[in-house]
Amino acid sequence: MQLPPGVTSKDFSAALEQFANAVGKDWVFSSEADVNLYRDSYTPFWHEEKEPIPSAAVAPDNVEQVQQVVRIASQYKIPLWPISTGKNLGYGGAAPRMSGTVVLDLKRMNRVLEVNEKNHYALVEPGVSYFDLYHYIRERNLKVWIDPPDPGWGSLVGNALERGGGYTPMRDHFDAHCGMEIVMADGEVVRTGMGALPNSQTWQQYKYGFGPYLDGIFSQSNFGIVTKMGFWLYPEPEAYLSGTVSVPLRDDIHKMVEVFAYLANSGIVRGTTSVLKTSSFLQSDRGDTTVGLGGSTKSMEQYAAQKDLGYWSIDLPFYGAANVIAAEWEYAKEKFSVIPGVKFRDGVSYRFPLDPQQLAKIANPVPLGVPSLTTFSIGGPRSQGHIWFSPIIPMTGEAVLQAQDVFEQAYRDMGSPSAAPPGFPIWSFFSRAFVIIYFMPIEHDVEKNRRNREIFRQLIKIAAQHGWGEYRTHTAYMDDIMNAYSFNNHALLRLDETLKDALDPNGILAPGKSGVWPKRMRKANA
Amino acid sequence: MTISRALFLVALGMALGTQALAAPNESQIERGHHVYQKWCYPCHGPGTDKPGTNAMAAQGLKPAVLEERTDLTPAAIKGYVRHGIYFMPTFRKTEISDADLDAIAAYLTRSNKPAATK
Ligand SMILES: Cc1cc2nc3c(=O)[nH]c(=O)nc-3n(C[C@H](O)[C@H](O)[C@H](O)COP(=O)(O)OP(=O)(O)OC[C@H]3O[C@@H](n4cnc5c(N)ncnc54)[C@H](O)[C@@H]3O)c2cc1C
């Protein structure tokens, strides 16, 4: 049996027994078969010693049990890795950063505590998935939307704490939260925002409460265990429509992104979209094996023109009152018309609510607030999983061109064109900046995974040299990325460590999360 | 060192042996259907928007929709759910309990000819 570092097997057995007293023996998992279920199904360390393997898992059903577990762990200095639904595939799954950590599985805490359709919010426990909340709302015919990320089986809490993104106007999930309840490393329960006021009437309606606003320090962090979280919901809109803008020349990207940024920052385009290099799909159309990796600009522009497609294109999603969004699309066209040769195409439009037959015909319902698992086709039928490389770049045409050149060159230099997918996906999951989301395949092949890990580390460095940093990462790269956020001799990490030592002196919560290690493990992991 | 289906089944046989299973009753099949709808249908249901179905179709498995199969055994179903295959991840017991998994297996083998249900 794997043991937490520095914990004797006698102490570990005693702790497991006490965990069982707290949560019931059915909810403490320590057999190899059960613990294996907590390994990352998409680990970049398949068949290597380096793969982090938990020592056990414990699954409390309520806040009091979480407190008890934390106090027991604190007594024996046993590290705990909290997960909400544990579906963080591509970024680590349910597995901890460090071998021997006990996974604190909050999946059983799956109560929807409130959905309010007059003020449009929900209060949920960590184990509530997007599917769960969606069904809860549909069964009661409430006029609110959730905002799922592509995979609907994750949790509002886990996804928001990771600062994940979706597609509707509530797409920035951490930003859309309002109020938390947290169990601290000493077992104390804290509520943030208006939740600190006993009998508060506005916990999910006003974010800040009074005094320092602390919610941010519990995201991508190991300072506490979130046991409840409020979320603002989108009132069911009257309608949706989309339109496509395409431009003929490579250099049109500058004006195209400038107009897009104006529309997005003005609140006219409120949903997630992506800038597509339409022309790179054309390359694959020609059977070119260097898909997405260049070819002369002129020839691609000519080919795109022949095919009556743009060099670049962008789909604009509009949500709201039918006549308002029609006007917004017209206004967007007017703004983009400064680009010579720009073309517009009307896309789909819907009126809500959709009936089940209409919904069944929509291949990807996620941008309409309906959870799905369709996204898992992304790597093709033989995919064994993948991880994401996701740097944030400026919302400018210049940055798009530079990032494209830099990353494609890097992939070429490292001899791995296959890792760079066609289409160079540039997303607007968050306001004001773009995020590039590259797909890095995982295989049951030690050599290939080693090579891809090297490439990944290289990409982090190259991004940092250009002033771009990742918004989130797989557990395998947390130290690398934190290391890149190094302004003033790693002042941010040093501040994180100061907080860590103050809030979790025994160092039991998620050691290594985001590159933040407790004092007693800091040297070994430096 | 790609995990092939054949290799997987060999490993599975070693891990699970051949298990005797009590004949499933109606309510267990119903429960299995319910759990299946929640956890499996989004990937294995009919339609080109279902990644598991697409993968099975690409592999030439017929029928590609899991619910239409009559050749699956409870042991194989449980093995796939607890070990994963290709991009299908493992499922934890807090997601699908052993009892729920028995029910899924009962549901997915409901139309098997008696001999296949061992
Ligand atoms: C094909 C594919 C597509 C994807 N598309 C998207 C997408 O569109 N948008 C997106 O955002 N992501 C996407 N992802 C990434 C990921 O699957 C989702 O973000 C998913 O929601 C995260 O899993 P989860 O919600 O189960 O979180 P969990 O696994 O429960 O949590 C993630 C991490 O957050 C921390 N944490 C969780 N709960 C707590 C808690 N209660 N207290 C303290 N810390 C906690 C832990 O460190 C944990 O490891 C995609 C992944 C794949 C494979």
XYZ file of C-alpha atoms and ligand atoms in Angstrom:
697
model
C 0.000 0.000 0.000
C 1.149 3.512 -0.918
C 1.648 5.682 2.179
C 1.596 9.459 2.484
C 5.205 10.694 2.760
C 6.441 10.694 6.346
C 3.415 8.846 7.749
C 3.947 5.445 9.393
C 1.729 2.561 8.383
C 0.513 2.335 11.970
C -0.606 5.959 11.959
C -2.099 5.592 8.516
C -4.184 2.594 9.590
C -5.337 4.476 12.667
C -6.311 7.447 10.534
C -8.216 5.265 8.064
C -10.129 3.751 10.942
C -11.011 7.193 12.247
C -12.030 8.318 8.758
C -14.339 5.283 8.668
C -15.849 6.273 12.005
C -16.490 9.734 10.601
C -17.949 8.883 7.175
C -18.904 5.198 7.406
C -16.642 2.332 6.366
C -18.223 2.024 2.921
C -16.898 5.467 2.092
C -13.233 4.925 2.858
C -11.421 3.328 -0.061
C -8.023 1.795 0.451
C -7.889 -1.428 -1.559
C -5.680 -1.216 -4.625
C -8.638 -1.756 -6.971
C -10.656 1.035 -5.365
C -7.743 3.447 -5.156
C -6.973 2.839 -8.839
C -10.298 4.459 -9.664
C -8.788 7.726 -8.451
C -5.867 7.612 -10.882
C -5.897 10.033 -13.787
C -7.357 8.200 -16.789
C -5.455 10.656 -19.009
C -2.142 10.640 -17.156
C 0.948 11.639 -19.118
C 2.865 9.158 -16.928
C 1.304 5.839 -17.974
C 3.455 2.883 -16.895
C 5.991 5.167 -15.196
C 6.959 5.406 -11.543
C 6.295 9.129 -11.684
C 2.530 8.774 -11.916
C 0.998 10.202 -8.734
C -0.981 7.424 -7.036
C -3.200 8.224 -4.063
C -2.926 6.196 -0.865
C -6.677 6.117 -0.228
C -9.872 8.040 -0.773
C -12.491 9.205 1.676
C -15.954 10.423 0.720
C -17.858 12.501 3.282
C -21.558 13.223 2.891
C -21.813 16.592 4.628
C -19.877 19.551 5.992
C -19.565 18.127 9.515
C -17.959 14.998 8.106
C -15.549 17.122 6.057
C -14.576 18.916 9.259
C -13.998 15.628 11.066
C -11.879 14.259 8.223
C -9.776 17.410 8.145
C -9.174 17.274 11.897
C -8.111 13.626 11.732
C -5.814 14.359 8.770
C -4.334 17.280 10.645
C -3.598 15.127 13.679
C -1.640 12.589 11.589
C -0.320 15.109 9.019
C -2.026 13.243 6.201
C -2.342 15.205 2.935
C -5.843 15.509 1.437
C -6.660 16.335 -2.187
C -10.234 17.646 -2.465
C -12.195 16.931 -5.623
C -15.778 17.893 -6.365
C -16.822 15.622 -9.239
C -13.258 14.563 -10.080
C -13.756 14.838 -13.837
C -10.846 17.190 -14.398
C -9.720 15.197 -17.447
C -7.024 16.908 -19.440
C -5.830 18.644 -16.265
C -5.323 15.720 -13.874
C -8.620 13.853 -13.445
C -9.368 12.883 -9.849
C -5.711 12.274 -9.011
C -3.576 14.331 -6.637
C -0.335 16.134 -7.458
C 1.682 13.976 -5.052
C 1.718 10.210 -4.579
C 0.394 9.081 -1.226
C -2.128 11.915 -0.920
C -5.604 10.864 0.223
C -8.304 11.988 -2.200
C -11.151 13.781 -0.428
C -14.006 12.886 -2.769
C -16.947 15.293 -2.355
C -19.102 13.634 -5.010
C -21.623 12.418 -2.424
C -22.317 16.011 -1.387
C -24.563 16.502 -4.371
C -27.454 18.590 -3.118
C -28.896 21.482 -5.054
C -29.645 23.754 -2.115
C -31.515 26.469 -3.956
C -32.392 27.668 -7.431
C -33.972 31.092 -7.566
C -35.645 32.063 -10.846
C -36.582 35.574 -9.789
C -33.055 36.699 -9.007
C -31.408 34.016 -11.149
C -28.947 32.168 -8.968
C -28.217 28.741 -7.501
C -26.513 27.473 -4.370
C -24.963 24.031 -4.748
C -22.731 21.499 -3.068
C -19.504 20.322 -4.743
C -20.847 17.016 -6.075
C -23.573 18.660 -8.177
C -22.742 18.208 -11.857
C -23.922 20.401 -14.716
C -26.164 17.505 -15.792
C -27.638 17.351 -12.254
C -28.425 21.049 -12.083
C -29.777 21.051 -15.629
C -32.198 18.215 -14.830
C -33.213 19.858 -11.558
C -34.116 23.032 -13.456
C -35.902 21.214 -16.302
C -37.946 19.039 -13.947
C -39.246 22.191 -12.288
C -39.535 24.110 -15.542
C -37.587 27.045 -14.128
C -36.722 29.870 -16.513
C -32.970 29.912 -15.912
C -29.986 28.573 -17.831
C -26.842 26.971 -16.555
C -23.557 27.533 -18.380
C -21.904 24.145 -18.933
C -18.324 23.716 -20.123
C -17.957 21.198 -22.957
C -18.091 18.110 -20.698
C -21.363 18.247 -18.714
C -20.404 15.723 -16.051
C -18.051 18.076 -14.186
C -19.181 20.215 -11.282
C -20.049 23.870 -11.021
C -17.759 24.039 -7.970
C -14.716 22.152 -9.329
C -14.881 23.858 -12.696
C -15.282 27.338 -11.236
C -12.481 26.768 -8.708
C -10.267 25.806 -11.640
C -11.482 29.023 -13.328
C -12.936 27.090 -16.254
C -15.094 28.479 -19.029
C -18.302 27.855 -20.961
C -20.144 29.519 -23.829
C -23.141 31.605 -22.760
C -22.877 35.119 -21.315
C -22.133 33.467 -17.911
C -19.089 31.812 -19.445
C -16.415 32.909 -16.967
C -17.293 30.456 -14.212
C -15.271 31.862 -11.372
C -16.550 35.315 -12.200
C -20.123 33.971 -12.163
C -19.860 32.636 -8.616
C -21.327 34.506 -5.659
C -20.456 33.372 -2.149
C -18.602 30.343 -0.806
C -18.552 28.136 2.253
C -15.116 26.762 3.058
C -13.723 24.255 5.549
C -10.279 25.459 6.556
C -7.295 23.234 7.401
C -8.088 23.426 11.124
C -11.683 22.315 10.533
C -13.208 25.789 10.943
C -16.086 26.702 8.601
C -15.957 30.123 6.929
C -18.528 31.778 4.671
C -17.441 34.539 2.316
C -19.233 37.614 1.017
C -22.667 38.204 2.518
C -22.555 34.649 3.903
C -20.519 36.003 6.814
C -23.607 37.824 8.013
C -25.775 35.492 10.094
C -29.236 35.221 8.494
C -27.941 36.999 5.426
C -30.673 37.541 2.825
C -28.251 38.199 -0.045
C -25.473 35.574 0.022
C -25.995 34.803 -3.679
C -26.856 38.364 -4.699
C -23.956 40.531 -3.613
C -20.462 39.138 -4.005
C -18.242 41.204 -1.791
C -19.689 41.384 1.732
C -17.458 43.540 3.868
C -13.703 43.789 4.313
C -11.019 42.139 2.179
C -12.555 40.096 -0.633
C -11.029 36.650 -0.223
C -12.808 34.345 -2.650
C -10.016 34.486 -5.211
C -7.481 32.865 -2.901
C -9.560 29.681 -2.822
C -9.424 29.188 -6.600
C -6.668 26.985 -8.091
C -5.495 26.832 -4.523
C -4.826 24.644 -1.511
C -5.947 27.020 1.221
C -9.340 25.471 1.999
C -12.039 22.994 0.981
C -15.069 24.591 -0.622
C -18.282 22.920 0.561
C -20.916 25.259 -0.914
C -20.831 27.786 -3.696
C -23.368 30.178 -5.178
C -23.626 30.890 -8.902
C -25.399 33.509 -10.923
C -27.558 31.949 -13.614
C -28.590 33.401 -16.949
C -32.306 34.187 -17.242
C -33.613 32.038 -20.092
C -33.201 34.361 -23.088
C -35.913 34.840 -25.660
C -33.656 33.937 -28.578
C -30.224 33.035 -29.936
C -28.692 33.670 -33.305
C -25.282 33.286 -34.792
C -23.563 34.804 -37.769
C -20.221 34.146 -39.427
C -17.773 36.811 -40.511
C -14.981 35.820 -42.880
C -12.129 37.890 -44.247
C -9.967 37.119 -47.305
C -6.384 37.994 -46.349
C -3.963 36.931 -43.658
C -3.366 40.508 -42.594
C -7.088 41.145 -42.223
C -6.733 39.501 -38.819
C -5.666 42.855 -37.346
C -8.847 44.714 -38.168
C -11.017 41.658 -37.579
C -9.804 41.176 -34.013
C -9.930 44.918 -33.352
C -13.598 45.042 -34.328
C -14.322 41.860 -32.400
C -12.683 43.265 -29.256
C -14.760 46.412 -29.631
C -17.980 44.380 -29.901
C -17.064 42.072 -27.027
C -15.833 44.787 -24.692
C -18.943 46.847 -25.453
C -21.130 43.950 -24.364
C -22.547 43.375 -27.852
C -21.011 39.910 -28.297
C -21.422 38.193 -24.929
C -20.822 34.509 -25.633
C -17.706 32.441 -26.295
C -16.453 32.099 -29.818
C -13.260 31.257 -31.613
C -11.203 32.855 -34.325
C -10.698 30.191 -36.914
C -7.938 29.985 -39.436
C -10.359 28.640 -42.000
C -7.537 28.293 -44.489
C -5.764 25.644 -42.415
C -8.789 23.383 -42.788
C -8.411 23.933 -46.512
C -4.874 22.637 -46.295
C -6.089 19.383 -44.846
C -8.727 19.381 -47.547
C -5.857 19.289 -50.067
C -4.339 16.338 -48.320
C -1.365 18.408 -47.203
C 0.360 16.571 -44.381
C 1.706 19.774 -42.833
C -1.810 20.630 -41.731
C -1.962 23.977 -40.014
C 1.750 24.539 -40.389
C 1.928 27.203 -43.022
C 2.362 26.988 -46.800
C 2.814 30.265 -48.584
C 0.410 32.963 -47.503
C -0.402 33.951 -51.081
C -1.275 30.442 -52.159
C -3.464 29.915 -49.139
C -5.239 33.207 -49.713
C -5.851 32.260 -53.322
C -7.041 28.805 -52.433
C -9.386 30.181 -49.762
C -10.800 32.637 -52.301
C -11.374 29.867 -54.854
C -13.266 27.873 -52.264
C -15.250 30.989 -51.377
C -14.067 30.806 -47.784
C -12.103 33.330 -45.823
C -8.504 33.083 -44.690
C -9.908 33.731 -41.199
C -13.426 33.483 -39.879
C -15.273 34.049 -36.657
C -18.752 32.962 -35.566
C -20.569 35.541 -33.499
C -23.116 34.245 -30.968
C -25.927 36.556 -29.804
C -28.181 35.898 -26.825
C -31.204 37.922 -25.732
C -34.388 39.522 -26.997
C -35.046 38.508 -30.625
C -35.268 42.002 -32.043
C -32.301 43.220 -30.025
C -29.954 40.453 -31.160
C -31.021 40.865 -34.784
C -30.032 44.509 -34.463
C -26.761 43.547 -32.768
C -25.851 41.294 -35.694
C -26.651 44.111 -38.136
C -24.486 46.462 -36.101
C -21.644 43.935 -36.052
C -21.825 43.650 -39.845
C -21.640 47.406 -40.166
C -18.517 47.478 -37.993
C -16.771 44.639 -39.858
C -17.601 46.243 -43.207
C -14.480 48.383 -42.944
C -12.569 45.260 -44.082
C -12.484 45.024 -47.900
C -13.894 41.717 -49.147
C -15.457 40.748 -45.792
C -18.332 38.279 -46.082
C -21.224 37.545 -43.764
C -23.302 34.430 -43.408
C -26.375 34.066 -41.240
C -26.117 31.048 -38.975
C -28.671 29.229 -36.847
C -31.326 31.001 -34.823
C -33.552 29.656 -32.064
C -36.443 30.777 -29.883
C -36.605 29.430 -26.337
C -37.680 27.218 -24.801
C -36.818 24.500 -27.312
C -38.962 21.389 -27.271
C -37.216 18.011 -26.927
C -37.494 17.252 -30.671
C -35.827 20.534 -31.621
C -33.147 19.973 -29.012
C -32.430 16.445 -30.226
C -31.561 17.828 -33.668
C -28.846 20.135 -32.348
C -25.467 18.410 -32.605
C -23.788 20.525 -29.960
C -26.283 22.028 -27.498
C -23.648 23.280 -25.023
C -23.741 26.954 -26.166
C -27.491 26.816 -25.492
C -26.936 25.924 -21.859
C -27.554 22.186 -22.324
C -24.882 19.824 -20.952
C -23.420 17.099 -23.167
C -20.401 14.813 -23.595
C -20.169 15.315 -27.364
C -16.789 16.979 -26.957
C -15.115 13.638 -26.206
C -14.974 12.902 -29.943
C -12.276 15.570 -30.146
C -9.282 13.248 -30.387
C -10.877 10.802 -32.824
C -12.021 7.232 -32.167
C -8.592 5.858 -31.210
C -7.761 8.599 -28.743
C -6.491 7.435 -25.356
C -6.981 10.841 -23.834
C -5.153 14.119 -23.955
C -3.999 17.055 -21.918
C -4.428 20.738 -22.685
C -1.852 23.457 -23.221
C -3.759 26.687 -22.687
C -1.888 29.999 -22.769
C -3.587 33.391 -22.564
C -2.586 35.869 -25.292
C -3.667 39.451 -25.991
C -6.859 40.000 -27.977
C -5.027 41.507 -30.939
C -4.329 40.368 -34.475
C -0.645 40.900 -33.858
C -0.640 38.469 -30.944
C -2.642 35.915 -32.912
C -0.125 35.959 -35.770
C 2.832 35.912 -33.441
C 1.464 33.074 -31.313
C 0.695 31.086 -34.411
C 4.197 31.556 -35.795
C 5.890 30.882 -32.488
C 3.983 27.752 -31.501
C 3.951 26.247 -34.960
C 7.685 26.841 -35.236
C 8.155 25.243 -31.824
C 6.168 22.171 -32.844
C 8.178 21.948 -36.080
C 11.492 22.316 -34.256
C 10.504 19.568 -31.888
C 9.552 17.400 -34.818
C 6.008 16.900 -33.697
C 3.544 18.421 -36.114
C 0.930 15.927 -34.990
C 0.639 17.664 -31.636
C -0.531 20.871 -33.287
C -4.108 20.409 -34.347
C -5.418 22.046 -37.489
C -7.338 25.261 -37.087
C -5.155 26.932 -34.470
C -7.995 27.340 -31.978
C -8.137 30.767 -30.395
C -10.980 31.116 -27.922
C -12.759 33.933 -26.142
C -13.730 31.926 -23.029
C -12.844 34.936 -20.904
C -13.328 38.622 -21.597
C -10.548 40.915 -22.785
C -7.966 38.256 -23.760
C -7.827 35.158 -25.968
C -6.919 31.694 -24.771
C -5.305 29.225 -27.143
C -6.239 25.637 -26.365
C -3.871 23.081 -27.819
C -4.517 19.370 -27.603
C -1.625 17.133 -26.556
C -2.348 13.415 -26.962
C -1.719 10.885 -24.202
C -0.796 7.337 -25.076
C 0.024 4.103 -23.339
C 3.542 4.575 -24.661
C 6.284 5.681 -22.291
C 8.576 7.125 -24.957
C 5.888 9.140 -26.693
C 4.637 10.526 -23.403
C 8.175 11.503 -22.383
C 8.655 13.291 -25.664
C 5.338 15.097 -25.324
C 6.174 16.132 -21.786
C 9.409 17.667 -23.063
C 7.513 19.505 -25.761
C 4.994 20.736 -23.215
C 7.726 22.105 -20.945
C 9.342 23.773 -23.928
C 6.058 25.402 -24.894
C 5.650 26.812 -21.393
C 9.097 28.408 -21.649
C 8.559 29.755 -25.129
C 5.209 31.217 -24.102
C 6.774 32.875 -21.075
C 9.529 34.407 -23.215
C 6.786 36.128 -25.195
C 4.889 37.274 -22.123
C 2.138 34.683 -22.383
C 1.151 32.463 -19.445
C -1.203 29.496 -19.059
C -4.580 30.015 -17.396
C -4.588 26.563 -15.840
C -2.663 23.347 -16.184
C -2.367 19.617 -15.613
C -0.944 18.603 -12.224
C 2.214 17.435 -14.037
C 3.134 21.011 -15.007
C 1.977 23.048 -12.033
C 5.504 23.707 -10.786
C 6.724 24.641 -14.264
C 3.988 27.171 -14.777
C 4.192 28.695 -11.333
C 7.911 29.004 -11.983
C 7.156 31.054 -15.096
C 5.046 33.555 -13.097
C 8.275 34.838 -11.602
C 8.048 38.665 -11.444
C 10.299 40.140 -8.743
C 12.033 36.959 -7.772
C 8.851 34.873 -7.532
C 7.100 37.373 -5.268
C 3.684 35.879 -6.077
C 4.723 32.346 -5.141
C 6.370 33.655 -1.980
C 3.134 35.407 -1.018
C 1.190 32.188 -1.728
C 3.612 30.332 0.524
C 3.182 32.868 3.310
C -0.566 32.381 3.118
C -0.149 28.609 2.918
C 1.946 28.496 6.073
C -0.489 30.699 7.958
C -3.670 28.943 6.873
C -2.422 25.361 6.783
C 0.564 25.068 9.129
C 0.504 21.257 9.082
C 0.535 21.311 5.302
C -2.325 18.867 4.804
C -4.319 20.482 2.001
C -3.435 19.496 -1.570
C 0.374 19.717 -1.414
C 1.766 21.007 -4.700
C -1.505 22.390 -6.078
C -0.554 25.174 -8.516
C 3.091 24.772 -7.454
C 2.385 25.806 -3.857
C 3.946 23.367 -1.394
C 3.616 23.337 2.374
C 6.719 24.335 4.295
C 7.658 20.769 5.263
C 7.741 19.675 1.606
C 9.065 22.843 0.005
C 12.754 21.915 -0.110
C 12.168 18.467 -1.562
C 10.073 19.912 -4.359
C 12.106 23.040 -5.105
C 2.249 -0.595 -25.883
C -1.249 0.298 -26.910
C -3.980 -1.308 -24.860
C -5.828 -3.495 -27.288
C -9.244 -4.916 -26.680
C -7.878 -8.486 -26.728
C -5.199 -7.719 -24.175
C -7.732 -5.906 -22.079
C -10.062 -8.890 -22.017
C -7.232 -11.197 -20.996
C -6.315 -8.882 -18.130
C -9.948 -8.651 -17.250
C -10.364 -12.400 -17.073
C -7.478 -12.552 -14.638
C -8.840 -9.714 -12.562
C -12.399 -10.882 -12.303
C -12.416 -14.585 -12.964
C -15.766 -15.864 -14.073
C -18.418 -14.524 -11.831
C -21.745 -16.072 -11.172
C -24.502 -13.516 -11.220
C -27.986 -13.939 -9.821
C -30.571 -13.728 -12.596
C -31.506 -10.060 -12.920
C -35.071 -9.124 -12.146
C -37.219 -6.409 -13.739
C -36.600 -3.759 -11.113
C -32.849 -4.266 -11.326
C -33.000 -3.872 -15.100
C -35.035 -0.716 -14.651
C -32.525 0.656 -12.170
C -29.758 -0.272 -14.599
C -31.509 1.600 -17.378
C -31.756 4.655 -15.156
C -28.066 4.595 -14.197
C -27.102 3.906 -17.805
C -29.074 6.945 -18.997
C -27.187 9.124 -16.578
C -23.632 7.868 -17.003
C -23.324 6.030 -20.311
C -25.959 7.303 -22.726
C -24.219 10.672 -23.388
C -21.363 8.703 -25.012
C -23.031 5.449 -26.043
C -26.508 6.537 -27.179
C -27.562 6.529 -30.828
C -26.430 9.414 -33.063
C -23.251 10.864 -34.495
C -22.960 13.241 -31.551
C -22.121 10.308 -29.234
C -18.357 9.810 -28.909
C -18.457 6.208 -27.664
C -20.835 5.181 -30.433
C -18.653 6.937 -33.009
C -15.589 5.127 -31.696
C -17.291 1.751 -31.852
C -18.590 2.461 -35.351
C -15.083 3.434 -36.494
C -13.826 0.182 -35.014
C -16.401 -1.703 -37.087
C -18.255 -2.956 -34.015
C -21.853 -3.795 -34.811
C -24.139 -2.668 -33.489
C -22.242 0.447 -32.422
C -24.893 1.438 -29.884
C -24.122 -0.355 -26.628
C -27.763 -0.907 -25.662
C -28.338 -2.892 -28.849
C -25.564 -5.380 -28.143
C -26.469 -8.892 -27.055
C -22.930 -10.271 -26.720
C -21.655 -8.346 -23.701
C -21.021 -10.175 -20.452
C -21.486 -8.631 -17.021
C -17.799 -9.218 -16.259
C -16.673 -7.401 -19.400
C -19.034 -4.476 -18.783
C -17.819 -4.089 -15.220
C -14.218 -4.372 -16.350
C -14.589 -1.563 -18.866
C -16.340 0.692 -16.349
C -13.698 0.168 -13.660
C -10.653 0.147 -15.976
C -11.645 2.444 -18.835
C -10.805 1.933 -22.492
C -9.410 4.413 -25.018
C -10.814 7.795 -23.938
C -13.524 6.263 -21.743
C -12.275 6.995 -18.227
C -12.742 4.877 -15.101
C -15.776 5.509 -12.918
C -15.399 5.750 -9.152
C -17.676 4.043 -6.653
C -19.002 7.412 -5.482
C -20.253 7.855 -9.047
C -21.405 4.325 -9.825
C -21.647 2.003 -6.816
C -21.081 -1.739 -7.199
C -24.842 -2.232 -6.903
C -25.468 0.332 -9.648
C -22.885 -1.384 -11.801
C -24.587 -4.747 -11.274
C -27.774 -3.054 -12.417
C -26.109 -1.573 -15.537
C -24.753 -5.025 -16.356
C -28.221 -6.528 -15.892
C -29.677 -3.882 -18.180
C -27.060 -4.267 -20.914
C -27.376 -8.058 -20.913
C -31.194 -8.107 -20.701
C -31.598 -9.328 -24.289
C -28.676 -11.748 -24.304
C -29.309 -15.364 -25.167
C -29.070 -17.270 -21.863
C -25.659 -18.794 -22.695
C -23.897 -15.437 -22.959
C -24.936 -14.296 -19.495
C -22.433 -15.903 -17.266
C -12.747 16.823 -24.083
C -12.633 17.825 -22.946
C -13.207 19.086 -23.082
C -13.089 20.023 -22.045
N -13.693 21.230 -22.196
C -13.659 22.135 -21.182
C -14.339 23.390 -21.284
O -15.032 23.668 -22.280
N -14.226 24.262 -20.253
C -13.536 23.955 -19.129
O -13.499 24.766 -18.209
N -12.912 22.781 -18.991
C -12.956 21.859 -19.979
N -12.322 20.635 -19.820
C -11.534 20.384 -18.600
C -12.309 19.671 -17.463
O -12.826 18.442 -17.916
C -13.454 20.488 -16.881
O -12.983 21.753 -16.496
C -14.124 19.819 -15.667
O -15.306 20.506 -15.336
C -13.231 19.770 -14.427
O -13.613 18.694 -13.649
P -14.553 18.796 -12.351
O -15.578 19.839 -12.597
O -15.001 17.419 -12.055
O -13.553 19.317 -11.243
P -12.820 18.462 -10.114
O -12.026 17.389 -10.747
O -13.779 18.080 -9.065
O -11.874 19.585 -9.531
C -10.770 20.086 -10.203
C -9.709 20.536 -9.198
O -10.184 21.665 -8.472
C -9.820 21.573 -7.101
N -11.056 21.408 -6.307
C -12.176 20.775 -6.734
N -13.124 20.833 -5.814
C -12.611 21.506 -4.766
C -13.155 21.894 -3.520
N -14.410 21.607 -3.211
N -12.364 22.594 -2.679
C -11.107 22.914 -3.026
N -10.539 22.571 -4.212
C -11.290 21.874 -5.075
C -8.928 20.372 -6.982
O -7.589 20.760 -7.154
C -9.378 19.505 -8.138
O -8.387 18.619 -8.577
C -12.396 19.691 -20.854
C -11.831 18.422 -20.739
C -11.952 17.491 -21.759
C -11.337 16.143 -21.570
